[in-house]
Coordinates of C-alpha atoms in Angstrom, one line a residue:
M110 CA -30.2 20.3 36.9
A111 CA -32.0 20.5 33.6
K112 CA -34.4 23.2 32.9
K113 CA -38.0 22.3 32.6
E114 CA -40.0 22.7 29.4
K115 CA -43.8 22.9 29.1
V116 CA -46.3 23.2 26.3
G117 CA -49.5 25.2 26.8
V118 CA -52.0 27.6 25.3
V119 CA -51.7 31.4 25.6
V120 CA -54.7 32.6 27.6
S121 CA -53.6 36.3 27.9
S122 CA -51.3 38.5 26.1
A123 CA -52.5 41.9 27.4
M124 CA -49.2 42.7 29.3
Q125 CA -46.1 44.1 27.6
K126 CA -43.5 41.4 27.0
T127 CA -45.4 38.9 29.1
I128 CA -47.9 36.2 28.3
V129 CA -49.9 33.9 30.5
V130 CA -49.7 30.2 29.4
A131 CA -52.2 27.6 30.7
V132 CA -50.6 24.1 30.9
E133 CA -52.9 21.1 31.2
N134 CA -51.8 18.1 33.2
R135 CA -54.0 15.0 32.6
S136 CA -53.7 12.1 35.1
P137 CA -56.0 9.3 36.2
H138 CA -57.6 9.5 39.6
P139 CA -55.7 7.0 41.9
K140 CA -58.9 5.2 43.0
Y141 CA -61.6 5.8 40.3
R142 CA -59.3 5.9 37.3
K143 CA -61.2 8.8 35.7
V144 CA -58.9 11.2 33.8
I145 CA -58.6 14.4 35.8
V146 CA -57.5 17.6 34.0
Q147 CA -55.6 20.1 36.1
T148 CA -54.6 23.4 34.6
K149 CA -51.8 25.6 35.9
R150 CA -51.0 29.1 34.6
F151 CA -47.5 30.3 34.1
K152 CA -46.3 33.8 33.2
A153 CA -43.7 33.8 30.5
H154 CA -41.4 36.4 29.0
D155 CA -42.1 37.2 25.3
E156 CA -39.5 39.8 24.3
E157 CA -41.1 40.9 21.0
N158 CA -44.8 40.3 21.8
L159 CA -45.0 37.6 19.0
C160 CA -47.6 35.4 20.8
K161 CA -51.3 36.0 20.7
T162 CA -54.2 34.6 22.7
G163 CA -54.9 31.0 21.5
D164 CA -51.4 30.2 20.3
R165 CA -49.8 26.9 21.4
V166 CA -46.3 27.7 22.8
R167 CA -43.4 25.9 24.4
I168 CA -41.9 27.7 27.4
L169 CA -38.6 27.1 29.2
E170 CA -37.8 27.6 32.9
S171 CA -35.4 30.5 33.6
K172 CA -34.2 32.6 36.4
P173 CA -36.9 34.8 38.0
L174 CA -37.6 37.8 35.9
S175 CA -40.1 39.3 38.2
K176 CA -42.1 38.4 41.3
T177 CA -44.3 36.0 39.3
K178 CA -42.5 35.5 36.0
A179 CA -39.8 32.7 35.8
W180 CA -40.4 31.3 32.3
V181 CA -39.4 32.4 28.7
V182 CA -41.1 31.5 25.4
L183 CA -39.0 29.2 23.2
S184 CA -41.3 28.6 20.3
K185 CA -44.9 28.4 19.1
Y186 CA -46.8 25.9 17.0
D187 CA -48.6 26.7 13.7
P188 CA -52.1 25.3 13.1
Q189 CA -50.6 22.2 11.4
G190 CA -48.5 21.4 14.5
Q191 CA -45.1 22.4 13.1
E192 CA -42.9 24.1 15.7
I193 CA -41.7 27.6 14.8
V194 CA -38.6 28.6 16.9
L195 CA -39.0 32.2 18.0
Y196 CA -35.8 32.6 20.0
P197 CA -33.1 30.1 18.8
D198 CA -30.5 31.5 21.2
L199 CA -32.6 30.2 24.2
M200 CA -33.0 26.7 22.7
P201 CA -31.2 24.0 24.7
V202 CA -28.4 22.2 22.8
A203 CA -30.1 18.8 23.0
A204 CA -33.3 20.2 21.4
V205 CA -31.4 21.8 18.6
I206 CA -29.6 18.5 17.8
Q207 CA -33.0 16.7 18.0
M208 CA -34.6 19.1 15.6
A209 CA -31.7 19.0 13.1
P210 CA -32.5 17.0 9.9
E211 CA -30.6 13.8 9.4
P212 CA -27.7 14.0 6.9
T213 CA -28.5 12.4 3.6
V214 CA -25.0 12.4 2.2
R215 CA -22.5 9.9 3.5
L216 CA -19.0 11.3 3.1
E217 CA -16.8 8.4 4.3
P218 CA -16.8 5.1 2.4
T219 CA -17.6 1.8 4.1
L220 CA -15.1 -1.1 4.2
Q221 CA -17.0 -2.9 1.5
E222 CA -16.7 0.2 -0.8
L223 CA -13.0 0.5 -0.1
A224 CA -12.4 -3.2 -0.8
A225 CA -14.4 -3.1 -4.0
I226 CA -12.3 -0.3 -5.4
E227 CA -9.0 -2.1 -5.2
P228 CA -7.0 -4.0 -2.6
L229 CA -5.1 -1.2 -1.0
A230 CA -2.1 -1.4 1.2
E231 CA -2.8 -0.2 4.7
E232 CA -0.1 2.5 4.3
T233 CA -2.5 4.5 2.1
V234 CA -5.4 4.3 4.5
T235 CA -5.0 6.1 7.8
A236 CA -8.5 5.6 9.1
L237 CA -11.4 3.3 8.4
V238 CA -15.1 3.5 9.3
V239 CA -16.0 0.5 11.4
A240 CA -19.6 0.3 12.8
E241 CA -20.2 4.0 12.3
T242 CA -17.1 5.1 14.2
V243 CA -13.7 6.2 13.0
V244 CA -10.8 3.9 14.0
E245 CA -7.3 5.2 13.7
L246 CA -4.9 2.6 12.4
E247 CA -1.1 2.2 12.6
P248 CA 0.6 2.1 9.1
T249 CA 1.3 -1.6 8.4
V250 CA 1.4 -3.7 5.2
E251 CA -1.9 -5.4 5.9
T252 CA -4.6 -5.2 3.3
I253 CA -8.1 -4.0 3.9
P254 CA -9.8 -7.5 4.0
E255 CA -7.3 -8.5 6.7
V256 CA -8.1 -5.4 8.7
A257 CA -11.8 -6.0 8.3
K258 CA -11.4 -9.5 9.8
T259 CA -9.6 -8.0 12.7
Y260 CA -12.5 -5.7 13.5
G261 CA -15.2 -8.4 12.9
E262 CA -16.6 -7.3 9.5
T263 CA -16.9 -9.7 6.7
I264 CA -15.9 -8.6 3.2
E265 CA -16.5 -10.8 0.2
P266 CA -13.3 -10.9 -1.9
T267 CA -13.5 -9.8 -5.5
P268 CA -12.2 -12.2 -8.2
E269 CA -8.9 -10.2 -8.5
E270 CA -8.2 -10.6 -4.7
E271 CA -8.5 -14.4 -4.6
T272 CA -5.1 -16.0 -4.4
P273 CA -4.5 -19.7 -4.6

């Protein structure tokens, strides 16, 4: 079962290594459709006492740490809304992957780039990138345009490749 995460505001930080976080739940009334705000308070573990009253924080469900404390602080938000990770070792793997920036450098060439360089024999190429996945190929004497046709990509032949 996945651990729950909640975002709320610190309403008390008077205890050592513990903060109280108020989490709002907004939902419409079933009959009258007016938005009702319900607030629930959670005690969360803050190992280094980094959170102060008024901070927006993200908390993660954990094993019970005391009678009333079963949450830990993951991160807090600065006034601009950027998330500052306080305890990266507690971050779930999915959240770390989601926060990672997109790579800007593409290391493997596409089929069009390979075909534009020169018509290579298949023996020199062991793997090709097809639809963002790597496909392992058996060594044969097929050229790259023939392999591309097999996998459904179209490559425009260069003038040197055209044979009568």
